[in-house]
Structures are given as structure tokens and as C-alpha cells.
């Protein structure tokens, strides 16, 4: 039995909350994805397998966030559709929705409405700015949420405008937070027997993803600013990304008791390859950070040190630098492209990738030895499990099911 096998989730979300339901499905819950008749608008988000943009079952976006779910169609705006949904709610443990604040309540499907049917229900609401407050009704986009959260202020180079995150991130963070909050609520339900609503603001989720950078000024610390590839230490820029022969590598080029020994071994290698003199090799890399802290290192000297290191890394490939990191105990890692990740030997050796119906997915986000995550089913086709849910589980007759189909309810 997988971790959440006893539990059922009704996933009513738009693209804002799809990952939340998939997390539950990966953990073993019975997740039923409920779409409007004809399919969710999220199915029209590309890219598409074989460039089949007119095929509702060809969206790679849909495939990516709906694994391990069953799928049904239902017009919840109709009276008959709402009645069927309430029957499903009676036997559900979780509901996930991501409509604008008040939209579900206007249909008679808000938390209070469904809690009256099932008091133990855990109801996850994922919205741009939360259920209430001054911004609750604001228009949103991924870019708007990233900017409003403070996250985007940290992305890019310090001498240029911010750079947006290319793949939309806000609702992925919000979905993960929604799943985590719902599991905490499940723990509480085991104690009290009560359900509750989990109110997730995507803005707050992205703010938390800055690791509290937005709070440092209020705490009397130096304000964090965008510094692509490093960060500031007083007047010095501590770079952590360096060019190499076939791309870039990340190097933890730091000092002190914890990091200094790694930097010393790196500079010994740089010296052995003829890129620095004895004096540079023999710098006290443990105490060097203290010198920087008190501005006792000439700025040009520190810039020259980084230039020396990059002159060295430019003569090596990412693979050569990674191999040296393993054999020489260095803090160096390649900055991998997507193609390099897919072809990575270590991921292959760990059996990381999983295939479902010929589609390769990234592996589980965590490994549980007693109850491992399994990829049991691909993303559902439109209405794939209608008969299974409505006839086999809810007990509708074939005639009733056919009538609902004819009316466009399912």
C-alpha cells in the first residue's frame, strides 16, 4: 500500500493547481481530475506532442502535471452537475480548487457548502493573492505574481533590469504549498475529526521562495539585491559561476574554516596547471574572508584572483572539472543544459527516469523505502474514467449515464 492510498482527492483546479493534485497522486491517493465537458483549458497549453495543437490529449503541459490521476468530465455550473459533485464530495477527503475568490461559493460549492456535506473535508484553495484582502480581486499572471512577491527583484544582473523566470513558477510553488498545508490539515483531522480550508496565496508562496530575502532590511541586515552568479560581501562581488570550455560551472569560491580547505585544494590545482604563482597558491584561504570583511584586500587584487580562476576553468570541459571535483574534493559542479540532464550518466545509473506509455518523466521527488512512489498511470484523456466513476462507483444506470452525456453534463 502506498502512503496516501486510503484517501480520495477531487481535483477541480485550473492550471493554477494541477501540480497539487499530482503530488497527492504520486503519494498514492486516488485523485479524480474533474474537467468541464470537452476538457480543461489547460489542455490547450503547449508544447504539443507531434505539434498536434488541436488534439486535447497531446498537451505536454497536461501530461507533465496530471500523472497518477483518473479523469472525468462534469459541468459543475449545472444543477445536475453540482448534485453529482456533492455525491463525490461525500466520500472524498480533499478538494482542490483554484478559481478566483468567491467563484466556487457563487456556485454553491465553496468551503462552507461542501463542509456541510462532509465536515471532515480538507478544502485547498489556490489563488493569486489569497481569499480576501486588498489584492484578492487583482488580475494576475506569473510575471505579476513574481514581481509582487519580491522574487523577481533578485533575478538578473545588478546593472540591468530584472529578468523574468522563463518557465512559469508561481503556481508550482503555490501547488506544493497547498499539498503540504493539506497534509498538515490531515494530521489535525486525525486528532480532531475536523476538516478545514487551506488558503494559499501564490504571492506569499513566491515570497517564501526568496528565503526571507524580503525581510532582511526590516531585520537590520543588508538588503539583498540581484547579483547573477554570486553575491556581494561588503564591496566585493563573490562570483560563483565561471565560464569553461563548453559552458559554465558553479564554484563555491569561499573562505573560512568550512569552505577555505576546498578553495585551497582548488588553487593548488590551478597552480599545478601553471595559472598562478606560489604566493597566490599559498594565500591563507581560511583567513581570507576576514580580510575581505575588513576591506584589507585591494579590490583589483580580488578581481585579478577571479580572472585567474576563470582563465584556468576556460581550459577545461564541464566533465573534466566535475571529475576533478570528485577526485580532488572540490566544490565544483557543472551548469547543465536540458539535453545534458537527460543524458546524465549518474541519473541513468540511479534509475531516475520513469516511463509511462512510452513517455519519460523525471523520477520521484523523494524515495520512501517501505512505500516507494510509483508512476501508475499517465495523465488521463478527456473523460477517460467517466463510466468507471459514474456507473461503477456512484451506481448510475447506463440509461442515466447516457442521458447525462446527451445533456452535456458529463
XYZ file of C-alpha atoms in Angstrom:
410
model
C 0.000 0.000 0.000
C 1.315 3.446 -0.917
C 1.452 6.308 1.549
C -1.920 8.004 0.871
C -3.776 5.013 -0.624
C -6.775 5.284 1.750
C -7.576 8.849 0.684
C -9.508 10.388 -2.218
C -8.873 13.787 -3.773
C -11.220 15.721 -6.073
C -9.091 17.972 -8.246
C -11.225 20.822 -9.595
C -8.255 23.093 -10.239
C -7.280 25.023 -13.325
C -3.646 25.169 -14.397
C -3.042 27.082 -11.153
C -3.329 23.951 -9.034
C -2.602 20.924 -11.205
C 0.692 20.087 -9.501
C -1.039 19.968 -6.104
C -3.237 17.091 -7.237
C -0.317 15.313 -8.870
C 1.645 15.386 -5.618
C -1.257 13.621 -3.928
C -1.445 11.124 -6.782
C 2.275 10.412 -6.603
C 1.882 9.744 -2.876
C -0.762 7.140 -3.660
C -4.072 8.945 -3.169
C -6.964 8.290 -5.531
C -7.045 11.619 -7.380
C -10.015 12.312 -9.646
C -9.335 15.207 -12.033
C -12.656 16.904 -12.789
C -12.801 18.896 -16.025
C -15.595 20.691 -17.853
C -17.136 18.711 -20.735
C -14.739 18.864 -23.667
C -11.716 19.145 -21.410
C -9.828 21.658 -19.311
C -8.440 24.843 -20.916
C -5.072 23.655 -19.573
C -5.091 21.056 -22.350
C -4.593 23.915 -24.812
C -1.277 24.920 -23.257
C 1.687 23.812 -25.374
C 4.027 22.429 -26.403
C 2.147 19.562 -28.040
C 3.225 16.046 -28.957
C 3.680 15.894 -32.709
C 2.648 19.565 -32.929
C -0.975 18.407 -32.581
C -2.302 21.645 -31.084
C -5.888 20.659 -31.941
C -5.662 17.365 -30.006
C -6.802 17.829 -26.374
C -4.802 14.763 -25.363
C -1.493 15.947 -26.880
C -0.529 18.767 -24.490
C 2.839 18.085 -22.884
C 1.885 20.623 -20.230
C -1.137 18.481 -19.388
C 0.974 15.340 -19.321
C 3.501 16.981 -17.005
C 1.074 17.877 -14.194
C -1.670 15.252 -14.308
C 0.169 11.993 -13.867
C -1.346 9.465 -11.437
C -4.865 10.888 -11.757
C -8.107 9.491 -13.045
C -10.113 11.889 -15.174
C -13.807 12.686 -15.516
C -15.800 15.490 -17.094
C -18.574 17.328 -15.262
C -20.460 20.581 -15.745
C -20.441 21.852 -12.154
C -22.275 25.026 -13.202
C -25.427 22.956 -13.840
C -27.767 21.773 -11.097
C -27.360 18.134 -12.122
C -23.606 18.516 -12.243
C -23.486 20.046 -8.765
C -25.637 17.218 -7.417
C -23.203 14.655 -8.803
C -20.249 16.571 -7.381
C -21.829 16.617 -3.922
C -22.193 12.844 -4.086
C -18.492 12.609 -4.849
C -17.694 15.044 -2.028
C -19.481 12.800 0.467
C -16.781 10.170 0.027
C -13.816 12.490 -0.572
C -11.057 13.568 1.815
C -9.694 16.545 -0.129
C -10.936 19.052 -2.691
C -8.513 21.226 -4.665
C -9.796 24.321 -6.453
C -8.104 27.371 -7.913
C -10.881 29.648 -9.131
C -10.928 33.330 -8.256
C -12.092 34.137 -4.703
C -15.854 33.759 -4.380
C -16.356 31.896 -7.675
C -16.921 28.496 -6.089
C -19.144 29.936 -3.364
C -21.261 31.587 -6.060
C -21.919 28.104 -7.456
C -22.811 26.750 -4.027
C -19.513 24.861 -3.938
C -17.493 26.958 -1.506
C -15.863 25.510 1.584
C -18.857 26.134 3.847
C -21.179 24.482 1.313
C -19.077 21.356 0.968
C -18.207 21.157 4.668
C -21.942 20.938 5.373
C -21.956 17.769 3.250
C -18.662 16.393 4.583
C -17.426 18.032 7.835
C -14.070 16.264 7.596
C -13.309 17.657 4.140
C -9.973 19.406 3.614
C -10.518 22.110 1.011
C -7.472 23.596 -0.746
C -7.929 26.980 -2.439
C -5.077 28.299 -4.600
C -5.389 31.907 -5.775
C -3.052 34.738 -6.808
C -3.349 36.799 -3.607
C -5.459 34.753 -1.190
C -9.184 34.593 -0.491
C -9.511 38.092 0.947
C -7.560 41.285 1.441
C -6.913 44.339 -0.737
C -5.401 42.393 -3.657
C -7.745 39.398 -3.677
C -9.501 40.514 -6.853
C -6.430 41.752 -8.722
C -5.691 40.391 -12.184
C -2.730 38.049 -12.254
C -0.081 36.418 -14.391
C 3.072 34.559 -13.479
C 5.086 37.737 -14.084
C 2.738 39.834 -11.931
C 2.954 37.407 -9.017
C 6.740 37.117 -9.221
C 7.043 40.902 -9.206
C 4.509 41.382 -6.388
C 6.266 38.796 -4.242
C 9.678 40.464 -4.474
C 11.121 37.364 -6.118
C 11.857 38.964 -9.468
C 13.822 41.777 -7.835
C 16.516 39.160 -7.122
C 16.807 37.664 -10.636
C 19.331 39.014 -13.119
C 22.451 41.151 -13.080
C 22.825 44.087 -10.725
C 23.484 46.594 -13.518
C 20.453 45.633 -15.619
C 16.650 45.322 -15.255
C 15.258 42.181 -13.594
C 14.977 39.009 -15.651
C 11.751 37.013 -15.518
C 11.827 33.286 -14.792
C 11.192 31.727 -18.186
C 9.107 28.721 -17.118
C 6.102 29.880 -15.045
C 6.850 29.135 -11.401
C 4.354 30.911 -9.169
C 1.594 28.322 -9.186
C 4.017 25.415 -8.960
C 5.216 26.801 -5.641
C 1.638 27.524 -4.596
C 0.570 23.991 -5.512
C 3.377 22.445 -3.485
C 2.496 24.652 -0.513
C -1.145 23.657 -0.909
C -0.262 19.971 -0.765
C 1.937 20.498 2.290
C -0.783 22.506 4.063
C -3.395 19.883 3.259
C -1.257 17.103 4.738
C -0.819 19.143 7.916
C -4.602 19.542 7.994
C -4.956 15.780 7.577
C -2.796 15.281 10.664
C -5.067 17.660 12.550
C -8.141 15.810 11.307
C -6.806 12.582 12.793
C -6.757 14.393 16.150
C -9.951 16.432 15.996
C -12.047 14.882 13.259
C -12.479 18.318 11.686
C -11.671 19.428 8.167
C -10.588 22.948 7.217
C -9.833 25.247 4.318
C -6.242 25.759 3.172
C -5.958 29.280 1.741
C -2.865 29.513 -0.478
C -1.683 32.825 -1.923
C 0.706 32.349 -4.838
C 2.239 35.726 -3.990
C 3.067 34.526 -0.485
C 4.409 31.223 -1.793
C 6.828 33.045 -4.076
C 7.758 35.443 -1.286
C 8.705 32.457 0.869
C 10.748 31.137 -2.063
C 13.074 34.141 -1.688
C 14.262 32.553 1.591
C 13.121 35.609 3.521
C 15.234 37.980 1.411
C 12.376 40.463 1.512
C 12.664 40.637 5.296
C 16.380 41.293 5.732
C 16.102 45.098 5.647
C 13.386 45.035 8.311
C 15.687 42.900 10.469
C 18.530 45.400 10.182
C 20.562 43.313 7.730
C 21.997 44.373 4.395
C 19.395 44.480 1.660
C 19.639 41.608 -0.813
C 19.924 42.642 -4.440
C 20.088 40.773 -7.712
C 23.602 39.564 -8.470
C 23.531 36.905 -11.135
C 26.094 34.212 -10.439
C 27.148 35.358 -6.962
C 26.539 37.816 -4.164
C 28.105 40.852 -2.522
C 30.399 40.637 0.512
C 30.939 44.232 1.507
C 32.385 45.908 -1.581
C 33.441 42.612 -3.148
C 31.445 40.531 -5.612
C 31.799 36.856 -4.771
C 31.243 35.071 -8.069
C 30.029 31.500 -8.089
C 29.632 30.887 -11.836
C 32.639 30.696 -14.139
C 32.977 30.028 -17.855
C 34.623 26.826 -19.029
C 35.459 25.287 -22.405
C 31.933 24.040 -23.146
C 29.680 26.160 -20.935
C 29.763 27.167 -17.280
C 30.460 25.660 -13.875
C 29.397 26.682 -10.399
C 32.291 27.017 -7.953
C 31.907 27.650 -4.245
C 34.828 30.072 -4.158
C 34.553 30.956 -0.472
C 36.743 31.071 2.606
C 36.804 30.416 6.346
C 37.031 27.181 8.301
C 34.239 25.452 6.393
C 34.996 26.463 2.808
C 38.640 27.531 2.910
C 40.086 23.987 2.635
C 38.120 23.378 -0.585
C 39.361 26.658 -2.044
C 42.944 25.803 -1.028
C 42.793 22.461 -2.877
C 41.312 24.199 -5.932
C 44.078 26.802 -6.024
C 46.732 24.107 -5.607
C 45.374 22.551 -8.812
C 45.311 25.956 -10.532
C 48.973 26.355 -9.529
C 49.911 22.878 -10.732
C 48.462 23.760 -14.143
C 50.602 26.903 -14.274
C 47.883 29.541 -13.887
C 49.051 31.172 -10.656
C 52.287 31.712 -8.745
C 53.361 30.255 -5.398
C 52.211 33.315 -3.455
C 48.660 33.042 -4.802
C 48.550 29.311 -4.108
C 49.740 29.853 -0.541
C 47.241 32.555 0.441
C 45.631 31.828 3.803
C 42.281 30.756 2.364
C 40.855 30.165 5.839
C 41.566 33.732 6.977
C 40.966 35.371 3.593
C 37.305 36.014 4.334
C 38.247 38.002 7.415
C 40.498 40.183 5.284
C 37.657 40.803 2.850
C 35.301 41.617 5.711
C 37.615 44.385 6.882
C 38.436 45.614 3.348
C 42.087 44.655 3.705
C 42.310 43.149 0.215
C 42.795 45.638 -2.654
C 39.755 45.472 -4.930
C 41.881 44.986 -8.043
C 43.716 42.077 -6.392
C 40.462 40.261 -5.722
C 39.217 40.925 -9.269
C 42.507 39.574 -10.574
C 42.127 36.451 -8.472
C 38.737 35.689 -10.023
C 40.107 36.393 -13.503
C 42.943 33.940 -12.853
C 40.478 31.272 -11.795
C 38.337 31.783 -14.890
C 41.401 31.695 -17.157
C 42.007 28.251 -15.709
C 38.418 26.968 -15.959
C 38.185 28.086 -19.593
C 40.792 25.422 -20.445
C 38.627 22.600 -19.038
C 35.365 20.997 -20.016
C 32.498 20.566 -17.597
C 33.188 16.831 -17.425
C 36.864 17.398 -16.661
C 36.004 19.835 -13.884
C 33.379 17.511 -12.433
C 35.781 14.564 -12.446
C 38.388 16.681 -10.676
C 35.811 17.778 -8.118
C 35.177 14.133 -7.245
C 38.821 13.055 -7.170
C 40.333 16.195 -5.627
C 37.450 17.008 -3.264
C 36.491 20.362 -4.765
C 33.227 22.295 -4.651
C 32.699 22.482 -8.415
C 29.575 21.462 -10.326
C 28.586 21.806 -13.991
C 25.786 24.161 -15.018
C 23.880 21.618 -17.086
C 21.676 22.174 -20.108
C 18.391 20.275 -20.502
C 19.995 17.893 -23.006
C 22.844 17.215 -20.573
C 20.428 16.467 -17.760
C 18.529 13.985 -19.931
C 21.787 12.265 -20.937
C 23.332 12.374 -17.444
C 25.089 9.100 -16.586
C 24.501 9.464 -12.857
C 20.730 9.894 -13.269
C 20.693 6.846 -15.539
C 22.710 4.810 -13.012
C 20.254 5.798 -10.269
C 17.341 4.697 -12.471
C 15.950 8.193 -12.036
C 13.800 8.416 -15.145
C 10.376 6.748 -15.293
C 8.370 5.814 -18.342
C 4.586 5.626 -18.661
C 3.166 4.558 -22.000
C 6.401 5.499 -23.739
C 6.647 8.949 -22.114
C 9.724 9.611 -19.967
C 9.180 11.574 -16.758
C 11.569 12.871 -14.093
C 11.696 10.454 -11.203
C 10.018 10.734 -7.785
C 10.778 13.835 -5.752
C 11.598 11.635 -2.751
C 12.296 7.944 -2.197
C 10.363 6.128 0.513
C 11.865 2.697 1.085
C 8.764 0.980 2.546
C 6.232 2.747 0.296
C 8.004 3.977 -2.852
C 6.340 6.440 -5.202
C 5.082 4.669 -8.300
C 4.010 6.227 -11.586
C 0.937 4.074 -12.019
C -0.911 5.917 -14.775
C -0.335 8.644 -17.372
C -2.351 11.854 -17.495
C -5.982 10.974 -18.270
C -7.616 11.503 -21.638
C -10.742 13.671 -21.744
C -13.467 11.848 -19.803
C -11.417 8.643 -19.714
C -12.864 7.436 -16.417
C -16.414 8.749 -16.696
C -18.072 5.339 -16.798
C -15.782 3.968 -14.100
C -16.692 6.752 -11.671
C -20.327 7.473 -12.514
C -21.596 3.951 -13.233
C -19.274 1.608 -11.369
C -18.746 3.764 -8.272
C -21.729 6.108 -7.962
C -24.127 3.456 -9.221
C -25.769 5.334 -12.087
C -27.586 3.143 -14.577
C -26.496 3.023 -18.194
C -29.631 4.962 -19.112
C -28.915 7.686 -16.553
C -25.317 7.928 -17.709
C -26.361 8.166 -21.353
C -28.868 10.905 -20.512
C -26.176 12.953 -18.730
C -23.947 12.553 -21.757
C -26.700 13.673 -24.092
C -27.313 16.787 -21.976
C -23.591 17.653 -21.925
C -23.414 17.292 -18.145
C -20.560 14.745 -18.325
